[in-house]
GROMACS .gro file of C-alpha atoms in nm:
model
  504
    1MET     CA    1   9.759   4.759  11.823
    2PRO     CA    2   9.973   4.977  11.593
    3THR     CA    3  10.316   5.084  11.710
    4PHE     CA    4  10.461   5.429  11.648
    5LEU     CA    5  10.811   5.568  11.643
    6PRO     CA    6  10.874   5.860  11.875
    7LEU     CA    7  10.735   6.160  11.693
    8ARG     CA    8  11.078   6.321  11.653
    9ASP     CA    9  11.201   6.011  11.465
   10VAL     CA   10  10.912   5.985  11.218
   11PRO     CA   11  11.043   6.058  10.862
   12LEU     CA   12  10.869   6.347  10.691
   13SER     CA   13  10.798   6.116  10.397
   14ALA     CA   14  10.577   5.906  10.628
   15LEU     CA   15  10.350   6.195  10.732
   16ASP     CA   16  10.075   6.116  10.485
   17ARG     CA   17   9.702   6.062  10.530
   18SER     CA   18   9.745   5.694  10.620
   19TRP     CA   19   9.982   5.788  10.906
   20GLU     CA   20   9.732   6.046  11.030
   21ASN     CA   21   9.447   5.794  11.011
   22SER     CA   22   9.645   5.531  11.204
   23LEU     CA   23   9.743   5.774  11.478
   24GLY     CA   24   9.384   5.890  11.503
   25THR     CA   25   9.283   5.544  11.629
   26ALA     CA   26   9.562   5.516  11.885
   27PRO     CA   27   9.468   5.448  12.251
   28GLY     CA   28   9.439   5.741  12.487
   29ASP     CA   29   9.773   5.708  12.666
   30LEU     CA   30   9.965   5.691  12.339
   31ALA     CA   31   9.768   5.985  12.197
   32GLU     CA   32   9.848   6.198  12.501
   33ARG     CA   33  10.217   6.110  12.472
   34VAL     CA   34  10.219   6.211  12.104
   35LEU     CA   35  10.042   6.539  12.183
   36CYS     CA   36  10.302   6.625  12.445
   37ASP     CA   37  10.578   6.538  12.197
   38ALA     CA   38  10.412   6.760  11.938
   39ASP     CA   39  10.399   7.048  12.188
   40ALA     CA   40  10.774   7.027  12.235
   41LEU     CA   41  10.848   6.990  11.864
   42ARG     CA   42  10.640   7.287  11.753
   43ARG     CA   43  10.837   7.510  11.991
   44SER     CA   44  11.176   7.385  11.874
   45GLY     CA   45  11.199   7.627  11.580
   46ASN     CA   46  11.294   7.342  11.346
   47ALA     CA   47  11.089   7.326  11.024
   48ASP     CA   48  11.087   6.945  11.009
   49ASP     CA   49  10.966   6.928  11.369
   50SER     CA   50  10.685   7.173  11.285
   51TRP     CA   51  10.561   6.942  11.009
   52ARG     CA   52  10.564   6.649  11.254
   53ALA     CA   53  10.370   6.849  11.512
   54LEU     CA   54  10.118   6.963  11.253
   55ALA     CA   55  10.051   6.610  11.130
   56ALA     CA   56  10.010   6.485  11.489
   57TYR     CA   57   9.765   6.760  11.584
   58ARG     CA   58   9.563   6.698  11.269
   59ALA     CA   59   9.547   6.325  11.343
   60LEU     CA   60   9.432   6.384  11.700
   61ILE     CA   61   9.207   6.686  11.642
   62GLY     CA   62   8.911   6.500  11.787
   63ARG     CA   63   9.090   6.491  12.124
   64LEU     CA   64   9.127   6.870  12.126
   65ALA     CA   65   8.755   6.946  12.117
   66ALA     CA   66   8.742   6.987  12.497
   67MET     CA   67   8.939   7.308  12.438
   68ALA     CA   68   9.135   7.312  12.759
   69PRO     CA   69   9.392   7.595  12.765
   70ALA     CA   70   9.657   7.370  12.608
   71ASP     CA   71   9.408   7.267  12.340
   72VAL     CA   72   9.325   7.630  12.256
   73GLU     CA   73   9.692   7.698  12.202
   74ARG     CA   74   9.730   7.389  11.983
   75VAL     CA   75   9.423   7.466  11.771
   76GLU     CA   76   9.526   7.827  11.716
   77TRP     CA   77   9.873   7.716  11.609
   78VAL     CA   78   9.726   7.465  11.361
   79SER     CA   79   9.493   7.733  11.222
   80ARG     CA   80   9.801   7.939  11.133
   81GLU     CA   81  10.013   7.652  10.999
   82ASP     CA   82   9.783   7.405  10.820
   83PRO     CA   83   9.785   7.446  10.439
   84SER     CA   84   9.541   7.161  10.364
   85ARG     CA   85   9.194   7.324  10.363
   86ASP     CA   86   9.021   6.988  10.397
   87ALA     CA   87   8.760   6.852  10.641
   88THR     CA   88   9.015   6.838  10.923
   89THR     CA   89   9.113   7.199  10.858
   90ARG     CA   90   8.747   7.298  10.877
   91THR     CA   91   8.717   7.128  11.217
   92VAL     CA   92   9.022   7.324  11.337
   93ALA     CA   93   8.874   7.646  11.200
   94ASP     CA   94   8.541   7.595  11.375
   95LEU     CA   95   8.714   7.525  11.707
   96ALA     CA   96   8.935   7.833  11.677
   97ALA     CA   97   8.647   8.058  11.572
   98SER     CA   98   8.431   7.938  11.864
   99HIS     CA   99   8.680   7.904  12.149
  100GLY     CA  100   8.998   8.090  12.058
  101THR     CA  101   9.146   8.416  12.175
  102PRO     CA  102   9.035   8.731  11.988
  103ASP     CA  103   9.313   8.691  11.731
  104GLY     CA  104   9.257   8.315  11.723
  105LYS     CA  105   8.892   8.374  11.636
  106LEU     CA  106   8.996   8.597  11.346
  107ASP     CA  107   9.228   8.322  11.220
  108GLY     CA  108   8.948   8.068  11.258
  109GLU     CA  109   8.700   8.281  11.062
  110ARG     CA  110   8.959   8.339  10.788
  111LEU     CA  111   9.027   7.965  10.772
  112ILE     CA  112   8.655   7.888  10.749
  113ALA     CA  113   8.638   8.122  10.448
  114GLU     CA  114   8.933   7.947  10.284
  115CYS     CA  115   8.760   7.611  10.336
  116GLU     CA  116   8.443   7.756  10.183
  117LEU     CA  117   8.650   7.866   9.886
  118ARG     CA  118   8.797   7.514   9.856
  119ASP     CA  119   8.438   7.382   9.848
  120ASP     CA  120   8.357   7.628   9.566
  121ARG     CA  121   8.133   7.842   9.789
  122ILE     CA  122   8.283   8.159   9.647
  123ASP     CA  123   8.013   8.404   9.754
  124ASP     CA  124   8.013   8.279  10.115
  125ALA     CA  125   8.393   8.306  10.130
  126GLU     CA  126   8.391   8.660   9.991
  127ARG     CA  127   8.125   8.785  10.232
  128ARG     CA  128   8.309   8.643  10.533
  129LEU     CA  129   8.648   8.780  10.424
  130ARG     CA  130   8.509   9.126  10.347
  131ARG     CA  131   8.370   9.144  10.702
  132LEU     CA  132   8.707   9.035  10.841
  133LEU     CA  133   8.899   9.284  10.629
  134ALA     CA  134   8.679   9.568  10.754
  135ARG     CA  135   8.774   9.466  11.111
  136THR     CA  136   9.148   9.430  11.049
  137ARG     CA  137   9.227   9.692  10.785
  138GLY     CA  138   9.524   9.901  10.887
  139ARG     CA  139   9.668   9.661  11.148
  140GLY     CA  140   9.967   9.591  10.924
  141ASP     CA  141  10.023   9.251  11.084
  142ARG     CA  142  10.010   8.885  10.988
  143ILE     CA  143   9.633   8.865  11.040
  144GLU     CA  144   9.554   9.151  10.801
  145MET     CA  145   9.803   9.007  10.553
  146GLU     CA  146   9.646   8.659  10.559
  147ILE     CA  147   9.290   8.790  10.533
  148CYS     CA  148   9.384   9.009  10.237
  149HIS     CA  149   9.572   8.717  10.079
  150ALA     CA  150   9.268   8.490  10.122
  151LEU     CA  151   9.047   8.757   9.963
  152SER     CA  152   9.286   8.781   9.667
  153LEU     CA  153   9.256   8.403   9.619
  154THR     CA  154   8.878   8.433   9.630
  155PHE     CA  155   8.878   8.704   9.364
  156SER     CA  156   9.123   8.497   9.159
  157VAL     CA  157   8.894   8.194   9.161
  158ALA     CA  158   8.608   8.419   9.049
  159ARG     CA  159   8.840   8.567   8.780
  160ARG     CA  160   8.788   8.923   8.900
  161GLU     CA  161   9.124   9.050   8.790
  162ILE     CA  162   9.136   9.404   8.926
  163GLU     CA  163   9.023   9.306   9.276
  164THR     CA  164   9.272   9.020   9.265
  165LEU     CA  165   9.560   9.253   9.187
  166VAL     CA  166   9.463   9.515   9.447
  167THR     CA  167   9.425   9.266   9.732
  168ALA     CA  168   9.728   9.054   9.631
  169ARG     CA  169   9.947   9.363   9.619
  170HIS     CA  170   9.821   9.480   9.959
  171ALA     CA  171   9.887   9.138  10.115
  172PHE     CA  172  10.238   9.128   9.967
  173ASP     CA  173  10.316   9.482  10.084
  174VAL     CA  174  10.200   9.406  10.439
  175ALA     CA  175  10.410   9.086  10.442
  176SER     CA  176  10.714   9.278  10.320
  177ARG     CA  177  10.681   9.531  10.605
  178ILE     CA  178  10.652   9.276  10.888
  179PRO     CA  179  10.988   9.252  11.069
  180SER     CA  180  11.157   8.911  11.033
  181VAL     CA  181  10.859   8.776  10.838
  182HIS     CA  182  10.877   8.404  10.770
  183PRO     CA  183  10.961   8.347  10.402
  184VAL     CA  184  10.657   8.122  10.359
  185TYR     CA  185  10.438   8.434  10.386
  186LEU     CA  186  10.645   8.605  10.117
  187ALA     CA  187  10.607   8.290   9.906
  188ASN     CA  188  10.229   8.278   9.949
  189THR     CA  189  10.162   8.647   9.890
  190GLY     CA  190  10.425   8.673   9.615
  191THR     CA  191  10.270   8.379   9.428
  192ALA     CA  192   9.928   8.544   9.452
  193LEU     CA  193  10.078   8.863   9.306
  194VAL     CA  194  10.232   8.668   9.016
  195ASP     CA  195   9.893   8.515   8.945
  196ALA     CA  196   9.729   8.856   8.966
  197TYR     CA  197   9.964   9.005   8.707
  198TRP     CA  198   9.916   8.697   8.490
  199SER     CA  199   9.537   8.726   8.513
  200ILE     CA  200   9.548   9.075   8.356
  201GLY     CA  201   9.786   8.957   8.084
  202ASP     CA  202  10.092   9.139   8.224
  203VAL     CA  203  10.368   8.896   8.128
  204ALA     CA  204  10.660   9.129   8.204
  205ARG     CA  205  10.555   9.197   8.563
  206SER     CA  206  10.472   8.830   8.616
  207LEU     CA  207  10.824   8.733   8.513
  208ALA     CA  208  10.982   9.002   8.730
  209GLN     CA  209  10.790   8.877   9.032
  210LEU     CA  210  10.884   8.516   8.952
  211GLU     CA  211  11.251   8.613   8.972
  212ARG     CA  212  11.190   8.753   9.322
  213LEU     CA  213  11.017   8.430   9.420
  214GLU     CA  214  11.318   8.225   9.312
  215ALA     CA  215  11.520   8.410   9.578
  216VAL     CA  216  11.246   8.336   9.833
  217ALA     CA  217  11.253   7.966   9.743
  218ALA     CA  218  11.622   7.954   9.837
  219ARG     CA  219  11.527   8.059  10.191
  220LEU     CA  220  11.252   7.801  10.241
  221SER     CA  221  11.282   7.458  10.397
  222GLU     CA  222  11.122   7.147  10.250
  223PRO     CA  223  10.859   7.075  10.134
  224ASP     CA  224  10.770   7.445  10.100
  225ALA     CA  225  11.071   7.510   9.875
  226THR     CA  226  10.977   7.225   9.642
  227ARG     CA  227  10.617   7.345   9.618
  228LEU     CA  228  10.724   7.701   9.542
  229ARG     CA  229  10.969   7.586   9.272
  230ARG     CA  230  10.695   7.374   9.118
  231SER     CA  231  10.464   7.677   9.114
  232ILE     CA  232  10.736   7.895   8.956
  233HIS     CA  233  10.801   7.649   8.674
  234ASP     CA  234  10.428   7.599   8.622
  235ARG     CA  235  10.379   7.973   8.571
  236ARG     CA  236  10.684   7.993   8.343
  237PHE     CA  237  10.524   7.711   8.148
  238ASP     CA  238  10.211   7.927   8.108
  239VAL     CA  239  10.418   8.223   7.989
  240ALA     CA  240  10.611   8.016   7.735
  241LEU     CA  241  10.291   7.856   7.606
  242SER     CA  242  10.124   8.196   7.565
  243GLU     CA  243  10.422   8.319   7.364
  244GLY     CA  244  10.421   8.013   7.137
  245ASP     CA  245  10.757   7.885   7.267
  246VAL     CA  246  10.652   7.523   7.292
  247ALA     CA  247  11.006   7.394   7.353
  248ALA     CA  248  11.053   7.624   7.654
  249ALA     CA  249  10.706   7.534   7.779
  250GLU     CA  250  10.795   7.165   7.772
  251ARG     CA  251  11.119   7.226   7.961
  252HIS     CA  252  10.941   7.415   8.237
  253LEU     CA  253  10.665   7.155   8.256
  254GLU     CA  254  10.921   6.876   8.294
  255ARG     CA  255  11.088   7.070   8.577
  256ALA     CA  256  10.754   7.133   8.743
  257GLU     CA  257  10.666   6.765   8.717
  258ALA     CA  258  11.004   6.672   8.867
  259GLU     CA  259  10.943   6.907   9.161
  260LYS     CA  260  10.599   6.755   9.214
  261ALA     CA  261  10.753   6.405   9.216
  262ARG     CA  262  10.991   6.518   9.492
  263ASP     CA  263  10.715   6.671   9.701
  264LEU     CA  264  10.646   6.510  10.037
  265LYS     CA  265  10.296   6.386  10.120
  266THR     CA  266  10.274   6.612  10.423
  267PRO     CA  267   9.963   6.826  10.490
  268GLY     CA  268   9.893   7.051  10.193
  269PHE     CA  269  10.028   6.810   9.928
  270ASP     CA  270   9.824   6.863   9.611
  271PRO     CA  271   9.789   6.549   9.398
  272ASN     CA  272   9.603   6.751   9.131
  273ALA     CA  273   9.877   7.008   9.073
  274LEU     CA  274   9.963   7.041   8.701
  275PHE     CA  275   9.650   6.843   8.613
  276TRP     CA  276   9.570   7.037   8.294
  277SER     CA  277   9.926   7.129   8.198
  278ARG     CA  278  10.020   6.821   7.996
  279PRO     CA  279   9.698   6.814   7.786
  280ARG     CA  280   9.737   7.188   7.722
  281LEU     CA  281  10.087   7.124   7.587
  282LEU     CA  282   9.955   6.845   7.368
  283LEU     CA  283   9.686   7.078   7.233
  284GLU     CA  284   9.950   7.338   7.149
  285ARG     CA  285  10.152   7.073   6.965
  286GLY     CA  286   9.845   6.971   6.766
  287ARG     CA  287   9.838   6.620   6.912
  288TYR     CA  288   9.462   6.613   6.941
  289GLU     CA  289   9.418   6.236   6.937
  290GLU     CA  290   9.641   6.206   7.243
  291VAL     CA  291   9.430   6.465   7.422
  292ALA     CA  292   9.116   6.272   7.325
  293ASP     CA  293   9.269   5.956   7.474
  294TRP     CA  294   9.361   6.147   7.791
  295LEU     CA  295   9.005   6.275   7.826
  296ALA     CA  296   8.870   5.922   7.781
  297ARG     CA  297   9.099   5.786   8.054
  298GLN     CA  298   9.010   6.064   8.296
  299ALA     CA  299   8.639   6.009   8.234
  300VAL     CA  300   8.686   5.652   8.361
  301THR     CA  301   8.947   5.689   8.636
  302GLY     CA  302   8.929   6.055   8.741
  303ASP     CA  303   8.701   6.265   8.957
  304ALA     CA  304   8.337   6.206   8.864
  305GLN     CA  305   8.280   6.584   8.851
  306LEU     CA  306   8.549   6.645   8.588
  307PRO     CA  307   8.334   6.583   8.278
  308LYS     CA  308   8.088   6.841   8.414
  309SER     CA  309   8.352   7.111   8.460
  310ILE     CA  310   8.382   7.415   8.238
  311GLY     CA  311   8.751   7.347   8.168
  312TRP     CA  312   8.671   6.994   8.054
  313ALA     CA  313   8.408   7.123   7.812
  314GLN     CA  314   8.656   7.369   7.658
  315VAL     CA  315   8.919   7.102   7.595
  316ASP     CA  316   8.664   6.848   7.472
  317LEU     CA  317   8.507   7.089   7.222
  318THR     CA  318   8.848   7.206   7.098
  319VAL     CA  319   8.952   6.846   7.029
  320ARG     CA  320   8.623   6.765   6.854
  321LEU     CA  321   8.648   7.070   6.629
  322LYS     CA  322   9.014   7.010   6.545
  323THR     CA  323   8.961   6.641   6.465
  324GLY     CA  324   8.641   6.695   6.266
  325ARG     CA  325   8.425   6.501   6.510
  326THR     CA  326   8.124   6.724   6.453
  327GLU     CA  327   7.856   6.458   6.499
  328GLY     CA  328   7.649   6.562   6.799
  329LEU     CA  329   7.860   6.878   6.834
  330ALA     CA  330   7.574   7.130   6.853
  331PRO     CA  331   7.417   6.995   7.176
  332ARG     CA  332   7.761   6.993   7.343
  333VAL     CA  333   7.828   7.351   7.236
  334GLU     CA  334   7.484   7.459   7.359
  335ALA     CA  335   7.543   7.290   7.696
  336HIS     CA  336   7.879   7.465   7.731
  337LEU     CA  337   7.729   7.800   7.635
  338ALA     CA  338   7.461   7.744   7.898
  339GLN     CA  339   7.743   7.697   8.152
  340LEU     CA  340   7.894   8.028   8.047
  341GLU     CA  341   7.563   8.212   8.040
  342ASP     CA  342   7.465   8.075   8.382
  343GLY     CA  343   7.760   8.269   8.521
  344VAL     CA  344   7.552   8.584   8.474
  345ARG     CA  345   7.290   8.459   8.717
  346ASN     CA  346   7.468   8.252   8.978
  347GLY     CA  347   7.818   8.397   8.986
  348ARG     CA  348   7.977   8.052   8.981
  349VAL     CA  349   8.185   8.130   8.674
  350GLY     CA  350   8.401   8.440   8.685
  351THR     CA  351   8.358   8.705   8.417
  352GLY     CA  352   8.718   8.662   8.303
  353THR     CA  353   8.666   8.288   8.250
  354ARG     CA  354   8.338   8.349   8.068
  355LEU     CA  355   8.491   8.615   7.844
  356ARG     CA  356   8.797   8.406   7.756
  357TYR     CA  357   8.619   8.074   7.706
  358ALA     CA  358   8.327   8.221   7.509
  359ARG     CA  359   8.562   8.419   7.282
  360ASN     CA  360   8.783   8.113   7.221
  361LEU     CA  361   8.480   7.899   7.143
  362GLY     CA  362   8.344   8.160   6.902
  363ARG     CA  363   8.679   8.177   6.722
  364SER     CA  364   8.704   7.797   6.696
  365LEU     CA  365   8.352   7.768   6.557
  366LEU     CA  366   8.430   8.035   6.296
  367ILE     CA  367   8.765   7.885   6.196
  368GLU     CA  368   8.621   7.538   6.155
  369GLY     CA  369   8.313   7.672   5.978
  370ALA     CA  370   8.074   7.497   6.214
  371HIS     CA  371   7.744   7.643   6.333
  372PRO     CA  372   7.775   8.020   6.272
  373ASP     CA  373   7.464   8.084   6.483
  374LEU     CA  374   7.632   7.918   6.780
  375ALA     CA  375   7.944   8.122   6.709
  376ALA     CA  376   7.731   8.436   6.730
  377ARG     CA  377   7.584   8.314   7.057
  378ALA     CA  378   7.936   8.251   7.191
  379PHE     CA  379   8.047   8.603   7.104
  380ARG     CA  380   7.732   8.739   7.264
  381ALA     CA  381   7.821   8.550   7.585
  382ALA     CA  382   8.168   8.705   7.566
  383ALA     CA  383   8.018   9.052   7.520
  384ASP     CA  384   7.787   8.997   7.817
  385ALA     CA  385   8.086   8.900   8.029
  386ALA     CA  386   8.269   9.215   7.919
  387PHE     CA  387   7.975   9.433   8.022
  388ASP     CA  388   7.955   9.257   8.358
  389ARG     CA  389   8.327   9.326   8.403
  390ILE     CA  390   8.254   9.700   8.379
  391PHE     CA  391   8.018   9.672   8.676
  392GLU     CA  392   8.281   9.474   8.867
  393ILE     CA  393   8.533   9.752   8.811
  394GLU     CA  394   8.287  10.004   8.954
  395ARG     CA  395   8.228   9.779   9.255
  396CYS     CA  396   8.602   9.739   9.306
  397VAL     CA  397   8.652  10.116   9.317
  398ARG     CA  398   8.362  10.153   9.561
  399ASP     CA  399   8.442   9.865   9.797
  400LEU     CA  400   8.823   9.850   9.805
  401PRO     CA  401   8.984  10.167   9.941
  402GLU     CA  402   9.321   9.994   9.886
  403LEU     CA  403   9.281  10.087   9.519
  404SER     CA  404   9.324  10.456   9.601
  405SER     CA  405   9.665  10.385   9.753
  406ALA     CA  406   9.785  10.143   9.485
  407PRO     CA  407  10.153  10.197   9.397
  408PRO     CA  408  10.238  10.364   9.062
  409GLU     CA  409  10.357  10.031   8.919
  410ASP     CA  410  10.017   9.873   8.977
  411LEU     CA  411   9.830  10.177   8.846
  412ALA     CA  412  10.041  10.150   8.529
  413ALA     CA  413   9.964   9.777   8.512
  414LEU     CA  414   9.592   9.849   8.541
  415ALA     CA  415   9.609  10.118   8.271
  416GLU     CA  416   9.782   9.874   8.036
  417TYR     CA  417   9.526   9.609   8.124
  418ARG     CA  418   9.243   9.848   8.039
  419ALA     CA  419   9.393   9.908   7.695
  420ARG     CA  420   9.420   9.531   7.634
  421PHE     CA  421   9.068   9.480   7.764
  422VAL     CA  422   8.924   9.745   7.532
  423ASP     CA  423   9.101   9.589   7.232
  424GLY     CA  424   8.974   9.243   7.322
  425HIS     CA  425   8.623   9.375   7.379
  426ARG     CA  426   8.629   9.550   7.041
  427GLU     CA  427   8.735   9.225   6.872
  428VAL     CA  428   8.441   9.041   7.029
  429LEU     CA  429   8.189   9.305   6.923
  430LEU     CA  430   8.325   9.327   6.569
  431SER     CA  431   8.300   8.950   6.534
  432LEU     CA  432   7.943   8.962   6.662
  433ARG     CA  433   7.857   9.243   6.419
  434ASP     CA  434   7.991   9.046   6.122
  435LEU     CA  435   7.802   8.733   6.220
  436LEU     CA  436   7.476   8.921   6.270
  437ALA     CA  437   7.515   9.093   5.936
  438GLU     CA  438   7.575   8.760   5.762
  439THR     CA  439   7.280   8.585   5.928
  440ALA     CA  440   7.058   8.883   5.850
  441ARG     CA  441   7.138   8.845   5.481
  442ARG     CA  442   7.013   8.488   5.506
  443HIS     CA  443   6.705   8.606   5.698
  444ALA     CA  444   6.811   8.375   5.982
  445LEU     CA  445   6.878   8.605   6.274
  446PRO     CA  446   6.902   8.420   6.607
  447ALA     CA  447   6.608   8.483   6.839
  448TRP     CA  448   6.810   8.689   7.085
  449ALA     CA  449   6.903   8.941   6.813
  450ARG     CA  450   6.549   9.008   6.693
  451GLY     CA  451   6.354   9.312   6.796
  452GLY     CA  452   6.000   9.342   6.927
  453ASP     CA  453   5.830   9.223   6.608
  454GLY     CA  454   6.055   8.916   6.572
  455HIS     CA  455   6.226   9.041   6.254
  456LEU     CA  456   6.413   9.359   6.341
  457VAL     CA  457   6.706   9.442   6.563
  458SER     CA  458   6.594   9.716   6.799
  459VAL     CA  459   6.859   9.989   6.830
  460CYS     CA  460   6.845  10.289   7.062
  461ALA     CA  461   6.857  10.603   6.847
  462TRP     CA  462   7.033  10.790   7.128
  463CYS     CA  463   7.320  10.564   7.245
  464ARG     CA  464   7.301  10.296   6.968
  465SER     CA  465   7.256  10.015   7.221
  466VAL     CA  466   7.091   9.694   7.098
  467ARG     CA  467   6.808   9.523   7.284
  468ASP     CA  468   6.851   9.151   7.355
  469ALA     CA  469   6.580   8.889   7.396
  470ASP     CA  470   6.561   8.949   7.771
  471GLY     CA  471   6.489   9.317   7.722
  472ARG     CA  472   6.839   9.431   7.817
  473TRP     CA  473   7.006   9.703   7.612
  474LEU     CA  474   7.363   9.618   7.514
  475PRO     CA  475   7.598   9.886   7.368
  476LEU     CA  476   7.657   9.714   7.036
  477GLY     CA  477   7.481   9.944   6.792
  478HIS     CA  478   7.770  10.178   6.715
  479PHE     CA  479   7.963   9.883   6.574
  480PHE     CA  480   7.708   9.821   6.297
  481SER     CA  481   7.799   9.976   5.965
  482SER     CA  482   7.549  10.224   5.827
  483THR     CA  483   7.576  10.049   5.491
  484THR     CA  484   7.492   9.701   5.613
  485ASP     CA  485   7.162   9.545   5.516
  486LEU     CA  486   7.105   9.434   5.876
  487PRO     CA  487   6.735   9.514   5.939
  488VAL     CA  488   6.700   9.745   6.238
  489THR     CA  489   6.430   9.949   6.403
  490HIS     CA  490   6.502  10.255   6.612
  491GLY     CA  491   6.369  10.328   6.956
  492ILE     CA  492   6.504  10.451   7.286
  493CYS     CA  493   6.646  10.254   7.578
  494GLU     CA  494   6.528  10.312   7.935
  495PRO     CA  495   6.844  10.496   8.058
  496CYS     CA  496   6.837  10.735   7.762
  497ALA     CA  497   6.463  10.785   7.799
  498LYS     CA  498   6.506  10.899   8.159
  499THR     CA  499   6.772  11.150   8.057
  500ALA     CA  500   6.606  11.275   7.740
  501PHE     CA  501   6.254  11.309   7.879
  502ALA     CA  502   6.376  11.480   8.195
  503ALA     CA  503   6.481  11.775   7.982
  504LEU     CA  504   6.137  11.817   7.823
   0.00000   0.00000   0.00000
């Protein structure tokens, strides 16, 4: 039979999954003693004791399913404190949502949504959180803050930048107004706000918020402080890499890696933090063979799902194009484009990701001179994502009243983002125009660009939209030069027909 130190004497470094698993098999009398110890520790106000209590409750969660009054209190506390979002967290969430107090049920539902998000069930998480936000909007308390924060994470995963910024800002503002708020809430909501600014390309505001987070990190206990410092250096790494300062990027990555090495294996430890950072740095340094070796090792030893991921495909294709490994390239590009295009139908890939990845792929294919037709298809996928983003903006305005009360700083950030977005969109469409014009000269237009008779591009004579192979009208026509020899036929799209014919 395993022996255990008194819970108060267990080192934080020992509170890993193996410790939880061992305690979970302890006999009943020992388990009850540990639960009582955990009750006392969680009330002590000491951060280390809270981590010990959390690990003990997680290990013995199966014994709390009876949901006696003491168990309800324990489960609700865990639902507020547990950062793991794993199977044990989901069990806690289900118990709280089914048996908790009214506020405990709200916490349980929010935690279920966060577990759904962890399992990549983005749509389910969003629907649940939207319902919860409608019930808690205006409370100005921790529950509204955490629900809004969870919704901002959901939008972030889906790469819906405007919704991410609006909800992250609201969560941070609520946290800032709560008297004597625990700094971990400022850390969580502040990090989400940094990521929101970063997602819209606002480097200056990201850096300003990072400086505020450094002050928050000084107020945190371990391991929260270590995890926040790691996150800060990781984002500074992103900023440096985007600005081409490779030396600064490497310094920040080394600091982030050092913070990760110091992290304790308590609940919420993320072994996959910084996973893509080192290969991204190698790519920036032009060390493509090393990235190829890294990919090969991960394919053997890593998560079996990695080679199927969209990020993996981007890195793999970049390395193949840069190293001239073009044999069998076309099927890989087509498979990756199918991933990006599937985002239109199933919502699994955010529009921001689709736009960025498709544009980068199109540029790489053009630079390396490989498969111009596939480059055109990549730019078309980017254009599709841009059009879908317009609908997302309309939905954001309709569904998030928080946008109407956004602070002037965020309204300015959104205006600047719109200008950058328009410029990026224009670049995509101009690239697509040039590729279509070139393929038309060779009488080799891709199937999606041909009109009804298979040879002409159908352009609306009213709004200059272009019809794609699926019958959709895309507003590309005004980018075609009137002097190009691109063969077109003129018609009228359905929206213009409704307007024009209504006046007759």
